[in-house]
mmCIF file of C-alpha atoms in Angstrom:
data_model
loop_
_atom_site.group_PDB
_atom_site.id
_atom_site.type_symbol
_atom_site.label_atom_id
_atom_site.label_comp_id
_atom_site.label_asym_id
_atom_site.label_seq_id
_atom_site.Cartn_x
_atom_site.Cartn_y
_atom_site.Cartn_z
ATOM 1 C CA MET Y 72 -22.457 -6.090 10.399
ATOM 2 C CA ALA Y 73 -22.869 -5.229 14.016
ATOM 3 C CA ALA Y 74 -19.507 -3.149 13.913
ATOM 4 C CA LEU Y 75 -20.930 -1.331 10.980
ATOM 5 C CA MET Y 76 -24.090 -0.588 12.657
ATOM 6 C CA PHE Y 77 -21.895 0.618 15.637
ATOM 7 C CA LEU Y 78 -19.708 2.547 13.506
ATOM 8 C CA LYS Y 79 -22.691 4.349 11.831
ATOM 9 C CA GLY Y 80 -24.067 5.343 15.518
ATOM 10 C CA VAL Y 81 -20.843 6.616 16.418
ATOM 11 C CA MET Y 82 -20.470 8.593 12.905
ATOM 12 C CA LYS Y 83 -23.964 10.030 13.484
ATOM 13 C CA LYS Y 84 -23.475 11.618 16.822
ATOM 14 C CA MET Y 85 -19.631 13.183 15.899
ATOM 15 C CA LYS Y 86 -20.222 16.827 14.314
ATOM 16 C CA VAL Y 87 -18.390 16.889 11.065
ATOM 17 C CA LEU Y 88 -15.797 19.712 11.117
ATOM 18 C CA ASN Y 89 -14.549 19.533 7.369
ATOM 19 C CA GLU Y 90 -15.486 17.167 4.482
ATOM 20 C CA MET Y 91 -14.017 16.643 1.054
ATOM 21 C CA SER Y 92 -15.116 14.497 -1.851
ATOM 22 C CA MET Y 93 -13.450 13.507 -5.218
ATOM 23 C CA SER Y 94 -13.886 11.204 -8.064
ATOM 24 C CA PHE Y 95 -11.279 9.701 -10.498
ATOM 25 C CA GLU Y 96 -10.765 6.990 -13.092
ATOM 26 C CA SER Y 97 -9.418 3.600 -11.948
ATOM 27 C CA ARG Y 98 -5.921 4.087 -13.777
ATOM 28 C CA SER Y 99 -2.986 3.009 -11.915
ATOM 29 C CA ALA Y 100 -1.615 6.458 -12.500
ATOM 30 C CA ASN Y 101 -4.276 7.809 -10.004
ATOM 31 C CA GLU Y 102 -3.055 5.788 -6.993
ATOM 32 C CA SER Y 103 -0.712 8.468 -5.877
ATOM 33 C CA PHE Y 104 -2.778 11.020 -6.886
ATOM 34 C CA ALA Y 105 -5.553 9.659 -4.343
ATOM 35 C CA ARG Y 106 -3.564 8.981 -1.756
ATOM 36 C CA THR Y 107 -1.548 12.218 -1.942
ATOM 37 C CA ALA Y 108 -5.060 14.350 -2.188
ATOM 38 C CA VAL Y 109 -6.060 12.706 1.262
ATOM 39 C CA ALA Y 110 -2.807 13.021 2.976
ATOM 40 C CA ALA Y 111 -3.036 16.807 2.073
ATOM 41 C CA PHE Y 112 -6.967 17.026 3.635
ATOM 42 C CA ALA Y 113 -5.558 15.020 6.722
ATOM 43 C CA SER Y 114 -2.349 17.425 7.216
ATOM 44 C CA GLN Y 115 -4.919 19.973 8.938
ATOM 45 C CA LEU Y 116 -5.091 17.873 11.522
ATOM 46 C CA ASP Y 117 -1.437 18.069 12.147
ATOM 47 C CA PRO Y 118 -0.809 14.621 12.002
ATOM 48 C CA THR Y 119 2.710 12.886 12.967
ATOM 49 C CA VAL Y 120 4.852 11.601 9.967
ATOM 50 C CA GLY Y 121 4.097 8.158 10.819
ATOM 51 C CA GLU Y 122 0.230 8.831 10.981
ATOM 52 C CA LEU Y 123 0.528 10.311 7.684
ATOM 53 C CA ASN Y 124 2.317 7.649 6.227
ATOM 54 C CA GLU Y 125 -0.170 5.282 7.697
ATOM 55 C CA ILE Y 126 -3.200 7.119 5.889
ATOM 56 C CA ARG Y 127 -1.162 7.307 2.689
ATOM 57 C CA THR Y 128 -0.516 3.734 2.943
ATOM 58 C CA ALA Y 129 -4.013 2.369 3.721
ATOM 59 C CA VAL Y 130 -5.847 5.001 1.068
ATOM 60 C CA SER Y 131 -3.384 3.549 -1.561
ATOM 61 C CA GLU Y 132 -4.144 -0.128 -0.860
ATOM 62 C CA ALA Y 133 -8.072 0.519 -0.755
ATOM 63 C CA VAL Y 134 -7.446 2.264 -4.242
ATOM 64 C CA THR Y 135 -5.170 -0.043 -5.955
ATOM 65 C CA ASN Y 136 -7.894 -2.760 -4.999
ATOM 66 C CA CYS Y 137 -10.646 -0.665 -7.134
ATOM 67 C CA VAL Y 138 -7.985 -0.405 -10.016
ATOM 68 C CA VAL Y 139 -7.063 -4.187 -9.809
ATOM 69 C CA HIS Y 140 -10.255 -5.796 -8.609
ATOM 70 C CA ALA Y 141 -13.350 -3.934 -8.888
ATOM 71 C CA TYR Y 142 -12.746 -2.864 -12.534
ATOM 72 C CA ARG Y 143 -10.298 -5.668 -13.289
ATOM 73 C CA ASP Y 144 -9.915 -5.271 -17.278
ATOM 74 C CA THR Y 145 -12.038 -1.814 -17.528
ATOM 75 C CA ILE Y 146 -12.185 1.696 -16.365
ATOM 76 C CA GLY Y 147 -14.768 2.833 -14.025
ATOM 77 C CA SER Y 148 -15.189 5.642 -11.243
ATOM 78 C CA ILE Y 149 -13.686 5.657 -7.897
ATOM 79 C CA SER Y 150 -14.853 7.987 -5.156
ATOM 80 C CA VAL Y 151 -13.403 9.115 -2.026
ATOM 81 C CA ASN Y 152 -15.039 11.114 0.567
ATOM 82 C CA ALA Y 153 -13.114 12.062 3.755
ATOM 83 C CA LYS Y 154 -14.366 13.777 6.850
ATOM 84 C CA ILE Y 155 -12.756 15.330 9.844
ATOM 85 C CA THR Y 156 -15.053 14.947 12.791
ATOM 86 C CA GLU Y 157 -14.340 15.887 16.469
ATOM 87 C CA GLY Y 158 -11.730 14.134 18.396
ATOM 88 C CA ASN Y 159 -9.362 14.187 15.799
ATOM 89 C CA THR Y 160 -11.031 11.535 13.647
ATOM 90 C CA LEU Y 161 -10.541 10.891 9.953
ATOM 91 C CA THR Y 162 -13.107 9.082 8.242
ATOM 92 C CA ILE Y 163 -12.129 8.110 4.792
ATOM 93 C CA LYS Y 164 -14.775 6.056 2.503
ATOM 94 C CA ILE Y 165 -13.639 4.735 -0.856
ATOM 95 C CA ARG Y 166 -16.258 3.629 -3.040
ATOM 96 C CA ASP Y 167 -16.377 2.021 -6.452
ATOM 97 C CA LYS Y 168 -19.181 0.416 -8.579
ATOM 98 C CA GLY Y 169 -17.120 -2.339 -9.770
ATOM 99 C CA CYS Y 170 -17.709 -6.218 -9.740
ATOM 100 C CA GLY Y 171 -17.933 -6.258 -5.974
ATOM 101 C CA ILE Y 172 -16.846 -9.181 -3.508
ATOM 102 C CA GLU Y 173 -18.517 -12.444 -3.302
ATOM 103 C CA ASP Y 174 -17.067 -13.414 0.069
ATOM 104 C CA VAL Y 175 -15.550 -10.457 1.993
ATOM 105 C CA SER Y 176 -14.282 -12.225 4.864
ATOM 106 C CA ARG Y 177 -12.342 -14.592 2.226
ATOM 107 C CA ALA Y 178 -10.822 -11.527 0.439
ATOM 108 C CA MET Y 179 -9.664 -10.326 4.243
ATOM 109 C CA GLU Y 180 -7.526 -13.134 4.894
ATOM 110 C CA PRO Y 181 -4.088 -12.092 4.531
ATOM 111 C CA LEU Y 182 -2.173 -13.827 1.650
ATOM 112 C CA TYR Y 183 -5.755 -14.237 -0.305
ATOM 113 C CA THR Y 184 -5.509 -12.814 -3.552
ATOM 114 C CA THR Y 185 -7.462 -13.355 -6.840
ATOM 115 C CA ALA Y 186 -4.907 -11.571 -8.891
ATOM 116 C CA PRO Y 187 -1.729 -13.313 -8.288
ATOM 117 C CA GLU Y 188 -0.457 -12.025 -11.637
ATOM 118 C CA GLU Y 189 -0.346 -8.510 -10.123
ATOM 119 C CA GLU Y 190 2.150 -9.374 -7.389
ATOM 120 C CA ARG Y 191 0.649 -7.791 -4.645
ATOM 121 C CA ALA Y 192 1.152 -10.281 -1.842
ATOM 122 C CA GLY Y 193 -2.735 -10.475 -1.037
ATOM 123 C CA LEU Y 194 -1.939 -8.103 1.893
ATOM 124 C CA GLY Y 195 -4.227 -5.032 0.836
ATOM 125 C CA PHE Y 196 -6.950 -5.259 3.522
ATOM 126 C CA ALA Y 197 -4.206 -6.499 6.638
ATOM 127 C CA VAL Y 198 -2.335 -3.411 5.728
ATOM 128 C CA MET Y 199 -5.395 -1.263 5.734
ATOM 129 C CA GLN Y 200 -6.683 -3.142 9.194
ATOM 130 C CA SER Y 201 -3.103 -2.725 10.826
ATOM 131 C CA PHE Y 202 -2.502 0.958 9.525
ATOM 132 C CA THR Y 203 -6.037 2.484 10.557
ATOM 133 C CA ASP Y 204 -8.189 2.291 13.848
ATOM 134 C CA LYS Y 205 -11.258 0.511 12.274
ATOM 135 C CA LEU Y 206 -11.798 -0.960 8.682
ATOM 136 C CA SER Y 207 -15.180 -1.831 7.431
ATOM 137 C CA VAL Y 208 -16.113 -3.087 3.794
ATOM 138 C CA ARG Y 209 -19.458 -3.287 2.300
ATOM 139 C CA SER Y 210 -19.859 -5.257 -0.906
ATOM 140 C CA LYS Y 211 -22.875 -6.274 -3.176
ATOM 141 C CA PRO Y 212 -21.345 -8.700 -6.278
ATOM 142 C CA GLY Y 213 -22.266 -6.891 -9.532
ATOM 143 C CA ARG Y 214 -22.683 -3.641 -7.597
ATOM 144 C CA GLY Y 215 -19.607 -2.394 -6.036
ATOM 145 C CA THR Y 216 -17.538 -1.971 -2.731
ATOM 146 C CA THR Y 217 -17.443 0.655 -0.296
ATOM 147 C CA VAL Y 218 -14.423 0.470 2.270
ATOM 148 C CA THR Y 219 -14.574 2.526 5.283
ATOM 149 C CA LEU Y 220 -11.464 3.454 7.256
ATOM 150 C CA VAL Y 221 -11.290 5.510 10.647
ATOM 151 C CA LYS Y 222 -7.999 6.912 11.914
ATOM 152 C CA ARG Y 223 -7.948 8.621 15.263
ATOM 153 C CA LEU Y 224 -5.076 10.908 15.243
ATOM 154 C CA SER Y 225 -3.076 11.609 18.646
ATOM 155 C CA PRO Y 226 -4.293 14.809 20.417
ATOM 156 C CA ARG Y 227 -1.866 17.498 19.561
ATOM 157 C CA LEU Y 228 -0.314 19.994 22.019
ATOM 158 C CA SER Y 229 -2.848 22.991 20.838
ATOM 159 C CA ASP Y 230 -5.856 20.765 21.723
ATOM 160 C CA VAL Y 231 -4.768 19.882 25.454
ATOM 161 C CA MET P 82 8.936 6.623 -10.494
ATOM 162 C CA LEU P 83 9.637 8.056 -13.685
ATOM 163 C CA LEU P 84 13.399 7.243 -14.935
ATOM 164 C CA LYS P 85 14.871 3.743 -14.950
ATOM 165 C CA PRO P 86 16.378 2.866 -11.707
ATOM 166 C CA LYS P 87 20.146 3.060 -11.485
ATOM 167 C CA THR P 88 21.926 -0.328 -11.121
ATOM 168 C CA LYS P 89 25.362 -1.877 -10.476
ATOM 169 C CA PHE P 90 26.567 -5.103 -11.534
ATOM 170 C CA ASP P 91 29.917 -6.590 -10.369
ATOM 171 C CA GLY P 92 29.911 -9.742 -12.001
ATOM 172 C CA LYS P 93 27.855 -11.454 -9.071
ATOM 173 C CA VAL P 94 25.796 -9.109 -7.376
ATOM 174 C CA LEU P 95 23.087 -6.677 -9.191
ATOM 175 C CA THR P 96 22.304 -3.828 -7.250
ATOM 176 C CA VAL P 97 19.191 -1.967 -8.064
ATOM 177 C CA TYR P 98 18.663 1.502 -6.751
ATOM 178 C CA LEU P 99 14.914 1.819 -6.229
ATOM 179 C CA SER P 100 13.458 5.727 -5.687
ATOM 180 C CA GLY P 101 10.525 7.453 -5.132
ATOM 181 C CA ASP P 102 7.197 6.130 -4.338
ATOM 182 C CA ILE P 103 6.559 2.110 -4.654
ATOM 183 C CA ASP P 104 2.825 1.490 -5.519
ATOM 184 C CA HIS P 105 1.001 -0.984 -7.782
ATOM 185 C CA HIS P 106 1.641 1.558 -10.589
ATOM 186 C CA SER P 107 5.465 2.193 -10.445
ATOM 187 C CA ALA P 108 6.074 -1.518 -9.174
ATOM 188 C CA ARG P 109 5.052 -2.831 -12.573
ATOM 189 C CA LYS P 110 7.869 -1.048 -14.524
ATOM 190 C CA ILE P 111 10.205 -1.774 -11.703
ATOM 191 C CA ARG P 112 9.261 -5.381 -12.124
ATOM 192 C CA GLU P 113 9.850 -5.672 -15.895
ATOM 193 C CA TYR P 114 13.067 -3.415 -15.772
ATOM 194 C CA THR P 115 14.587 -5.723 -12.988
ATOM 195 C CA ASP P 116 13.618 -9.012 -14.400
ATOM 196 C CA ALA P 117 15.151 -8.096 -17.674
ATOM 197 C CA LEU P 118 18.436 -7.556 -16.202
ATOM 198 C CA ILE P 119 18.276 -10.955 -14.062
ATOM 199 C CA GLY P 120 17.610 -12.806 -17.296
ATOM 200 C CA GLU P 121 20.411 -10.835 -18.919
ATOM 201 C CA MET P 122 23.099 -10.914 -16.259
ATOM 202 C CA LYS P 123 22.308 -14.043 -14.252
ATOM 203 C CA PRO P 124 23.430 -12.438 -10.852
ATOM 204 C CA VAL P 125 24.108 -14.406 -7.970
ATOM 205 C CA MET P 126 22.691 -12.017 -5.507
ATOM 206 C CA LEU P 127 19.922 -9.169 -6.186
ATOM 207 C CA LEU P 128 20.523 -6.136 -3.820
ATOM 208 C CA LEU P 129 17.438 -4.016 -4.168
ATOM 209 C CA ASP P 130 18.337 -0.659 -2.398
ATOM 210 C CA PHE P 131 15.709 1.132 -0.586
ATOM 211 C CA SER P 132 17.620 4.078 0.365
ATOM 212 C CA ALA P 133 15.824 6.657 -1.860
ATOM 213 C CA VAL P 134 12.379 5.120 -1.680
ATOM 214 C CA THR P 135 9.758 7.821 -0.231
ATOM 215 C CA PHE P 136 6.571 5.751 0.017
ATOM 216 C CA MET P 137 5.470 1.793 -0.396
ATOM 217 C CA ASP P 138 2.576 -0.097 -0.048
ATOM 218 C CA SER P 139 1.940 -3.852 -0.343
ATOM 219 C CA SER P 140 3.058 -3.675 -3.882
ATOM 220 C CA GLY P 141 6.700 -3.434 -2.702
ATOM 221 C CA VAL P 142 6.024 -6.471 -0.734
ATOM 222 C CA GLY P 143 4.959 -8.043 -3.727
ATOM 223 C CA LEU P 144 7.600 -6.754 -5.661
ATOM 224 C CA ILE P 145 10.426 -8.352 -3.370
ATOM 225 C CA MET P 146 8.405 -11.786 -2.996
ATOM 226 C CA GLY P 147 8.065 -11.819 -6.871
ATOM 227 C CA ARG P 148 11.835 -11.297 -7.301
ATOM 228 C CA TYR P 149 12.750 -13.789 -4.580
ATOM 229 C CA ARG P 150 11.014 -16.539 -6.674
ATOM 230 C CA ILE P 151 12.607 -15.595 -9.684
ATOM 231 C CA MET P 152 16.529 -15.421 -7.765
ATOM 232 C CA LYS P 153 15.313 -18.785 -6.320
ATOM 233 C CA LEU P 154 14.798 -20.147 -9.768
ATOM 234 C CA TYR P 155 18.470 -19.244 -10.790
ATOM 235 C CA GLY P 156 19.879 -20.537 -7.457
ATOM 236 C CA GLY P 157 20.372 -16.971 -6.243
ATOM 237 C CA SER P 158 18.906 -14.824 -3.297
ATOM 238 C CA VAL P 159 17.537 -11.280 -2.668
ATOM 239 C CA ARG P 160 18.413 -8.859 -0.038
ATOM 240 C CA ALA P 161 16.565 -5.695 0.792
ATOM 241 C CA VAL P 162 18.835 -3.055 2.034
ATOM 242 C CA SER P 163 18.962 0.376 3.230
ATOM 243 C CA ILE P 164 15.220 0.313 4.494
ATOM 244 C CA PRO P 165 14.299 4.039 5.620
ATOM 245 C CA PRO P 166 12.087 4.134 8.919
ATOM 246 C CA ALA P 167 8.756 4.941 7.096
ATOM 247 C CA LEU P 168 8.897 1.579 5.264
ATOM 248 C CA ARG P 169 9.643 -0.410 8.620
ATOM 249 C CA LYS P 170 6.126 -1.110 9.474
ATOM 250 C CA MET P 171 5.051 -2.526 6.040
ATOM 251 C CA MET P 172 8.363 -4.698 5.895
ATOM 252 C CA GLU P 173 7.460 -5.964 9.570
ATOM 253 C CA LEU P 174 3.764 -6.814 8.707
ATOM 254 C CA SER P 175 5.041 -8.604 5.314
ATOM 255 C CA GLY P 176 6.393 -11.511 6.709
ATOM 256 C CA LEU P 177 9.394 -10.938 4.558
ATOM 257 C CA GLY P 178 11.892 -11.640 7.445
ATOM 258 C CA CYS P 179 10.877 -15.417 7.316
ATOM 259 C CA LEU P 180 12.342 -15.738 3.754
ATOM 260 C CA ASP P 181 15.588 -13.954 5.321
ATOM 261 C CA VAL P 182 15.563 -11.281 2.424
ATOM 262 C CA LEU P 183 15.513 -8.255 4.748
ATOM 263 C CA GLU P 184 19.191 -7.134 5.707
ATOM 264 C CA ARG P 185 20.061 -8.104 8.990
ATOM 265 C CA GLY P 186 19.474 -5.611 11.896
ATOM 266 C CA TYR P 187 17.785 -3.203 9.858
ATOM 267 C CA GLU P 188 15.306 -2.596 12.874
ATOM 268 C CA LYS P 189 18.482 -1.061 14.707
ATOM 269 C CA ASN P 190 19.669 1.041 12.159
ATOM 270 C CA GLU P 191 16.544 2.794 11.903
ATOM 271 C CA SER P 192 15.960 3.582 15.634
ATOM 272 C CA ALA P 193 19.402 5.167 15.842
#
């Protein structure tokens, strides 16, 4: 929670240079759409191939969580917002209005999964964590979940 | 992955040539297709060839782990081979190295 407050504070101070929002249905076919769209938005920061792949992967994990867990046997809406702020920083919010997470810290434990039949290894949050610079999860059971990913991209030659 | 993956079977080793993006959406189809082949051919070893894979999230890790379990049931084994550099970080994070399913020395191939 403290980390979240800190994050909010930092984000307020930073000037937003560009922003995009989109929403789509929680169908698994949209997983590739979502990560590709965010990667296309991020490409204006001139990221390295590795950074772009990390962004794509983290978004894919977050969106898949919405499809598999938040809206388990239903179809709901997933919204994604991405902001570029000063200092080559990309902040991505993935929001659903699904079932929510009872115990966020438990859900974030590597290998913990509530959907073993999906064979997803229970690595979603662990991957988001290691592929970005900051991960925060806000959730209310019955109301939904917001995952915020912050990625600082390496400074490019043109900025130096 | 729109098309069925290419496969090769020499009587012992079943090779499945994966391609495109492996995510939760595509993994389901790959899983169903591969498991049907395993059941039919009863290979001693399943080789998952990743050379044409352009993207993989943790669904790919689940795919390998699930096939590992099934092949164990048949008394066989699984090996993931030709892993592109872009997938390396995911493979490292997955802990799959402990199951001895990753091609030996794959890290070296990539840095070259």
